[in-house]
XYZ file of C-alpha atoms in Angstrom:
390
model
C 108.274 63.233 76.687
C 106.674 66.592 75.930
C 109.134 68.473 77.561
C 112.082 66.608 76.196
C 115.590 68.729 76.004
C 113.464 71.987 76.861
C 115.010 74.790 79.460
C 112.719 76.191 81.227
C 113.768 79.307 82.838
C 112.327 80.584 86.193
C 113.264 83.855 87.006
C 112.585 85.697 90.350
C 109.585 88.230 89.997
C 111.038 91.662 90.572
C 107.560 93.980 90.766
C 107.588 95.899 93.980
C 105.431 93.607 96.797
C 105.418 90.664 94.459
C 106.193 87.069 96.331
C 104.618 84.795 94.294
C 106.640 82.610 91.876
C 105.837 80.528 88.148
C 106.955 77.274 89.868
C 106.755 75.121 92.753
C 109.218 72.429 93.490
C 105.779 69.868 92.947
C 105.521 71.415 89.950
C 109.313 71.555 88.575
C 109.530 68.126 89.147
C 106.609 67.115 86.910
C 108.857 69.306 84.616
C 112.080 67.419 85.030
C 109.877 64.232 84.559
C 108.952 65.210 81.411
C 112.197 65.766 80.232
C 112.955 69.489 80.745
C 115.960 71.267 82.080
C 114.732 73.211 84.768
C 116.636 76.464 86.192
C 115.276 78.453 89.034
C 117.026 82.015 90.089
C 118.528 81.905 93.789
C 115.987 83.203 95.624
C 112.758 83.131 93.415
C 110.263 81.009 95.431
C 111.679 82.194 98.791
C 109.220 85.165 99.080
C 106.161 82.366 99.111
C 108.159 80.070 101.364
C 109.635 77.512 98.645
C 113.173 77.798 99.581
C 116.065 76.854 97.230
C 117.183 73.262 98.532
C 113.459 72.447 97.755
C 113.985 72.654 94.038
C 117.550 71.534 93.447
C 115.564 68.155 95.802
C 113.268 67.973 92.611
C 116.146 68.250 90.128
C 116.520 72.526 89.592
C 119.499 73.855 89.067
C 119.398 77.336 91.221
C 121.431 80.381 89.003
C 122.067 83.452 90.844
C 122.425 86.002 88.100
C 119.031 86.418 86.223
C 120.898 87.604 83.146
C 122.167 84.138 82.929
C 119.478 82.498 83.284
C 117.491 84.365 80.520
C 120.332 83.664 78.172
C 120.483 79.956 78.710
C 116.560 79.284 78.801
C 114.252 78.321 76.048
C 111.147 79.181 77.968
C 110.727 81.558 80.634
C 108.066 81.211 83.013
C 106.519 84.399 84.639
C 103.755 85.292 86.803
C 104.035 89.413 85.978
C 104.785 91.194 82.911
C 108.319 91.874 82.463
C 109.941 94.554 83.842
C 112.897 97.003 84.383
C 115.051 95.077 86.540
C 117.104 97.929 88.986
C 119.795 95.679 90.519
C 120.974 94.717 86.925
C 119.984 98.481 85.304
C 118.063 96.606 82.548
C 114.988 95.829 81.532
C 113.819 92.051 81.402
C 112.644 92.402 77.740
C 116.264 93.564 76.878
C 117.509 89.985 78.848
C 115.658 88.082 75.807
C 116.348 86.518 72.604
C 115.591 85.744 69.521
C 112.980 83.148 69.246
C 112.333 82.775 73.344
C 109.212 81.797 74.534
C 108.108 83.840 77.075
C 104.630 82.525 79.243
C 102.872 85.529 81.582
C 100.061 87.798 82.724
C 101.072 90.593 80.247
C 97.750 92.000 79.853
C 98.654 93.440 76.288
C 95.680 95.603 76.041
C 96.430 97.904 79.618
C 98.364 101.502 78.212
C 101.148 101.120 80.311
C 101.856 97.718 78.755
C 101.885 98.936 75.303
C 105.563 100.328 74.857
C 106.694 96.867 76.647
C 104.810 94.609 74.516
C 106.229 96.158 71.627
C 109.677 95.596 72.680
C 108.687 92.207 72.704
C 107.818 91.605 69.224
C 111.187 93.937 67.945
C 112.894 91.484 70.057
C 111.202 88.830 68.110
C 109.998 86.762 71.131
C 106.996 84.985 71.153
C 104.610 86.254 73.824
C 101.528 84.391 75.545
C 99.573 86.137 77.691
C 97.784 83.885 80.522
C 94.898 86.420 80.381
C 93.790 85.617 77.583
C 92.754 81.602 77.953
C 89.122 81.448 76.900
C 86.355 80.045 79.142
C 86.013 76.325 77.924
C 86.600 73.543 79.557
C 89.381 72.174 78.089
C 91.370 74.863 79.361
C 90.234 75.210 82.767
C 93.137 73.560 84.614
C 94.884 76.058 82.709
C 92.666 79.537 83.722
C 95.083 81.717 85.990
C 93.493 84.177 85.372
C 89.775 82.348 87.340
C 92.997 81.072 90.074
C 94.215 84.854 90.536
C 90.576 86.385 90.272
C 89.414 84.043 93.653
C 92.505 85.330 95.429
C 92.328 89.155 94.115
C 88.496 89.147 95.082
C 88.805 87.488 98.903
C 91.527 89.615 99.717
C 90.125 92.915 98.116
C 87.609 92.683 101.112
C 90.043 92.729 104.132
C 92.206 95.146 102.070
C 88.900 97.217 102.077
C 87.901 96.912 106.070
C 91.158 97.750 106.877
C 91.241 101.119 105.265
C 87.654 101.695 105.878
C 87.019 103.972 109.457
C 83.967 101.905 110.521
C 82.916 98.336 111.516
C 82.027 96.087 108.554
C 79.238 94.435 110.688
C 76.064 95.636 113.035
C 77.846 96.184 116.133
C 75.830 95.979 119.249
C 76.724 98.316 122.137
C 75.330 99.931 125.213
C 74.700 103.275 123.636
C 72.993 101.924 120.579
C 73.307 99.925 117.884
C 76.157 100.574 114.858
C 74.802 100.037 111.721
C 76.293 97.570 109.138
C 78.530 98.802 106.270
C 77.109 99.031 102.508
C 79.455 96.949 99.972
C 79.169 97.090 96.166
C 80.857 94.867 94.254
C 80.796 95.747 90.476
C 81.619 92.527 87.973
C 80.498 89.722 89.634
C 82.622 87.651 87.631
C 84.727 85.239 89.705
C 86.361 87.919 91.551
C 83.577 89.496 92.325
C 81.519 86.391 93.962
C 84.295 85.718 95.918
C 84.136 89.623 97.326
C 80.679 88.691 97.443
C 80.911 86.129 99.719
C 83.957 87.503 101.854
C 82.145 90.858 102.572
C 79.007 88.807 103.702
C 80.906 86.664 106.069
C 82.211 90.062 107.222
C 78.562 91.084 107.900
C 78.618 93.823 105.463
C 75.187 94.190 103.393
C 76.293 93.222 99.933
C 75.045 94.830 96.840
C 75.982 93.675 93.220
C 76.044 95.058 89.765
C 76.614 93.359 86.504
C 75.550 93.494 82.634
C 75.279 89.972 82.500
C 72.344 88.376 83.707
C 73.288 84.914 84.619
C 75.824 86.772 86.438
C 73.264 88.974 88.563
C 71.831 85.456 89.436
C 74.564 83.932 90.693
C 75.797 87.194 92.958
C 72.112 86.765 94.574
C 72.761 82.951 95.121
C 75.914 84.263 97.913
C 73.806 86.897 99.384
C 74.084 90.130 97.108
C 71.128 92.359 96.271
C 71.666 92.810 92.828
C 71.424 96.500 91.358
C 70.027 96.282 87.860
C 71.856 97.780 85.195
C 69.331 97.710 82.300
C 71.443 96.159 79.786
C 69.919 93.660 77.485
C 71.840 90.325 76.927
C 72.470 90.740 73.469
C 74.606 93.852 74.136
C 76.158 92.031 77.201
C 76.939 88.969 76.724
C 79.936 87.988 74.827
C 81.798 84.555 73.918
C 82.233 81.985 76.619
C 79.797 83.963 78.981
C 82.480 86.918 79.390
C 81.299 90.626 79.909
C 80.838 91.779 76.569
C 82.805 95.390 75.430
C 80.038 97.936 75.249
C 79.369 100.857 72.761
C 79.774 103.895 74.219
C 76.321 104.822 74.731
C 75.798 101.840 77.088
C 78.518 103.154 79.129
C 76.671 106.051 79.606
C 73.771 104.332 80.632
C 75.645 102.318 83.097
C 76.978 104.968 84.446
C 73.688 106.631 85.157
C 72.438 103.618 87.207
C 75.092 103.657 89.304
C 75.292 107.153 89.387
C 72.748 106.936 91.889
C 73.690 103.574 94.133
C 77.230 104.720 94.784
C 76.797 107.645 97.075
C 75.126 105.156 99.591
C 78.098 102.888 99.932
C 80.989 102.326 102.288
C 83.232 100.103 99.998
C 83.456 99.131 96.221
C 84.891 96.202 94.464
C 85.969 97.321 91.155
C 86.271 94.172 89.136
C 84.453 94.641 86.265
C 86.619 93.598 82.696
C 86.377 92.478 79.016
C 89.013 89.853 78.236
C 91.461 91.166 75.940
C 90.723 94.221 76.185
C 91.037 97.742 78.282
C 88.836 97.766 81.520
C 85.576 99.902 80.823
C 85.797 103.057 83.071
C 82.556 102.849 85.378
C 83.495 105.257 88.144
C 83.761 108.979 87.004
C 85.334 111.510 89.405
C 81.861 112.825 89.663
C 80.804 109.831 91.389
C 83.718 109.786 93.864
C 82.721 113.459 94.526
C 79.419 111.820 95.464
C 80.143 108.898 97.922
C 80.904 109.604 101.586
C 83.996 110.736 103.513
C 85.895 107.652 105.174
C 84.723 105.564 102.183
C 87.035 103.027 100.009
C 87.253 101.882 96.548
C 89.778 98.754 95.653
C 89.945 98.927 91.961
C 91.208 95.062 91.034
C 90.698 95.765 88.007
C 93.472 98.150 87.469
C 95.768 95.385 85.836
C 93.422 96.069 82.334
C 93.437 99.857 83.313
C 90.967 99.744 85.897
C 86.885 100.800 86.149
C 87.930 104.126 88.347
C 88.785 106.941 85.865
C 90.845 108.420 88.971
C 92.907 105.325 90.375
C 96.512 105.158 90.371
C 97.945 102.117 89.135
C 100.314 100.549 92.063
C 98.807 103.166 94.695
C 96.963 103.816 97.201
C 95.521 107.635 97.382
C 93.338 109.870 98.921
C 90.733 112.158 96.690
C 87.394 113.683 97.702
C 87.859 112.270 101.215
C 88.179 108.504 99.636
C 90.604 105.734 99.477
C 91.065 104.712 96.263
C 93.120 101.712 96.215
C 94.841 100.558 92.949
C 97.683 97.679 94.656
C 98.454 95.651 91.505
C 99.539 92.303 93.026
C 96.915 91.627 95.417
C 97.498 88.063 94.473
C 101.196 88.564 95.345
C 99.402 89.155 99.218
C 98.670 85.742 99.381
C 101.542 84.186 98.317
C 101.554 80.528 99.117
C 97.930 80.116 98.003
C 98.270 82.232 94.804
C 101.794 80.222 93.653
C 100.204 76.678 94.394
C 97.356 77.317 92.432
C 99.361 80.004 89.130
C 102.436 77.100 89.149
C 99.617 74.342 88.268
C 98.003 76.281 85.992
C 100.741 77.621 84.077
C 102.567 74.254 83.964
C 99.611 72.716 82.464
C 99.242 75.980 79.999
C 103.145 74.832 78.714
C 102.223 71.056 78.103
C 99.228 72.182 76.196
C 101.605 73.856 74.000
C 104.705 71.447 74.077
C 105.064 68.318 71.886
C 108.204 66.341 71.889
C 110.577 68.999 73.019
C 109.312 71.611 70.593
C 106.510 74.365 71.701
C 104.088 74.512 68.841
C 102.095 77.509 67.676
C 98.744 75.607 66.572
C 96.910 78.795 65.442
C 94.060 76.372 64.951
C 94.146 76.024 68.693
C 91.487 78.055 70.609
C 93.600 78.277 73.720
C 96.959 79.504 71.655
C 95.287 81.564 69.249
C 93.644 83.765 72.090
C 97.029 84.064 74.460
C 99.396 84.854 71.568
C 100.535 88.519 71.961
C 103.927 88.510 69.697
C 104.839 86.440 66.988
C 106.946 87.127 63.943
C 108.166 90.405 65.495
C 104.480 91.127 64.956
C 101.706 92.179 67.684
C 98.899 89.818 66.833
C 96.826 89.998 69.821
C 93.075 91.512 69.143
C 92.809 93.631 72.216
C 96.544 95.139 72.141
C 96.312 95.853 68.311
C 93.040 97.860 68.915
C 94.359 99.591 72.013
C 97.156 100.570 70.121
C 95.296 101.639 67.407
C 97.164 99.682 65.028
């Protein structure tokens, strides 16, 4: 059994507004099968409506003190970064050990990660990051980051119509007609076709901007009008058929496309990144300056840093007359959707790496060379290293 003698801790996610959890009782038990100890914190899946009986039934045992439950587990299972945990006046890193393997979204490259993910690797724990599972199709059962990115970019939309101060659709009255609202969604990764499509069935007229070609085709196939950027493939295009990181002077050419799209739009979907790596700033404040009263901007990609130079991670704010709306866990919205679909995914990301009752660091292994972050009380993840300058 893979899992054989393993404890696999599953702590309750303490991030303001988060509800989702790294395990469902469906999937602890395919971890109990496989020969794991399994402990769930009291309380952990309750915020996504998987209540405590439901795991001990799959063979859990429930802890109710999180400290405890760090100490005793080989593996911890999260769905966020770790963070400072209030009720117990420490932080979640400081909860670790030696030689733990810890299993998240850290997102290694984003600033405010940095000073975390260095505690990590003084604490000598070793650190995947669930972000960083290439495109291939081995790993797809695997890709939270694909699961999260269809939930992030549906509910982006109604996030969006909510705050906005018009109708999304044409509106037919007896004084006239009300026009339809003007949606751009920027990365039209999978995110960003699922905006796509959610704006359209809100009968907003959906525009669409990416470097990537094959991605400009595919926004038109759900019923975008696709705003060309001018990019040529070769500076685009990077491995597995991810957004490639631009130079500089690309940026600024970017930039000066959409320079002149943006002050015609009621909404934009921010959800344009570079795996591994900071998000590329698209939106100046200039450009905000330019766009209409009343109007929105939902920056998903603020996890990475975000594509708004002016967004505030974890808030919503007003500037220049416009929402800007930078909610880190619109996943955690959606909570029984967005745990069925992370708990399969990460489960399958931990027997991938599991032989035997040991976890195994196969550098040789696409999947595990690209989501290691720490190892060896060493940052060895690309995209944080450069970030950090190191």
């Amino acid at each position: 059994m893979k899992l054989n003698g393993l404890v696999i801790g599953i702590p309750k996610e303490i991030m303001k507004g988060e509800r989702r959890v790294s395990a469902t009782p469906d999937t602890v038990a395919k971890m109990v099968k496989n020969g794991a100890v399994v402990l769930v914190e009291e309380g952990a899946g309750a915020g996504a409506f998987f209540l405590d009986e439901d795991y001990i039934k799959q063979g859990a045992q429930v802890v109710n003190d999180a400290c405890d439950l760090y100490s005793k587990s080989d593996v911890i299972l999260k769905v966020k970064e770790p963070q400072f945990n209030q009720e117990k006046s420490k932080h979640e890193v400081d909860m670790m050990k030696k030689g733990q393997y810890l299993i998240t979204f850290l997102h290694p490259a984003s600033p405010g990660n940095h000073d975390m993910v260095k505690k990590l690797a003084k604490k000598n724990v070793v650190a995947l990051t669930l972000d960083g599972i290439p495109r291939i199709s081995r790993a797809q059962s695997m890709d939270a980051l694909t699961s999260m990115s269809t939930v992030a970019g549906y509910k982006s939309v109604l996030l969006a119509a909510n705050k906005l101060a018009k109708f999304m659709p044409m509106i037919g009255t007896a004084i006239g007609m009300i026009q339809p609202s003007n949606v751009l969604v920027i990365g039209t990764g999978v995110a960003g076709l699922q905006a796509i499509a959610t704006a359209k069935r809100l009968g907003a007229v959906v525009y669409a901007a990416d470097i990537r070609p094959d991605a400009c085709e595919q926004s038109k196939s759900v019923g975008a009008k696709a705003v060309d950027l001018g990019i040529p493939p070769e500076a685009a295009i990077g491995k597995g058929g991810y957004a490639k990181h631009l130079t500089e002077d690309w940026l600024i050419k970017e930039r000066e496309v959409l320079k002149d799209v943006i002050p015609k739009m009621d909404i934009i979907i921010l959800s344009a990144l570079v795996p591994g790596r900071v998000a590329p700033v698209l939106i100046t404040e200039e450009m905000v300056k330019s766009m209409k009263n009343g109007s929105v901007i939902m920056d998903i990609a603020i996890d990475q840093g975000g594509n708004c130079a002016i967004t505030e991670a974890g808030d919503v704010v007003q500037k220049h007359g416009i929402t800007i709306d930078g909610t880190k866990n619109i996943p955690g919205m959606l909570p029984t959707s967005s745990t069925w679909m992370f708990a399969n995914n990460i489960y399958n990301f931990l027997n991938n790496l599991a032989d035997n009752g040991k976890i195994l660091i196969d550098m040789n292994d696409e999947i595990i060379s690209s989501s290691l972050v720490t190892y060896n009380g060493n940052i060895v993840h690309t995209g944080a290293r450069e970030a950090m300058k190191l």
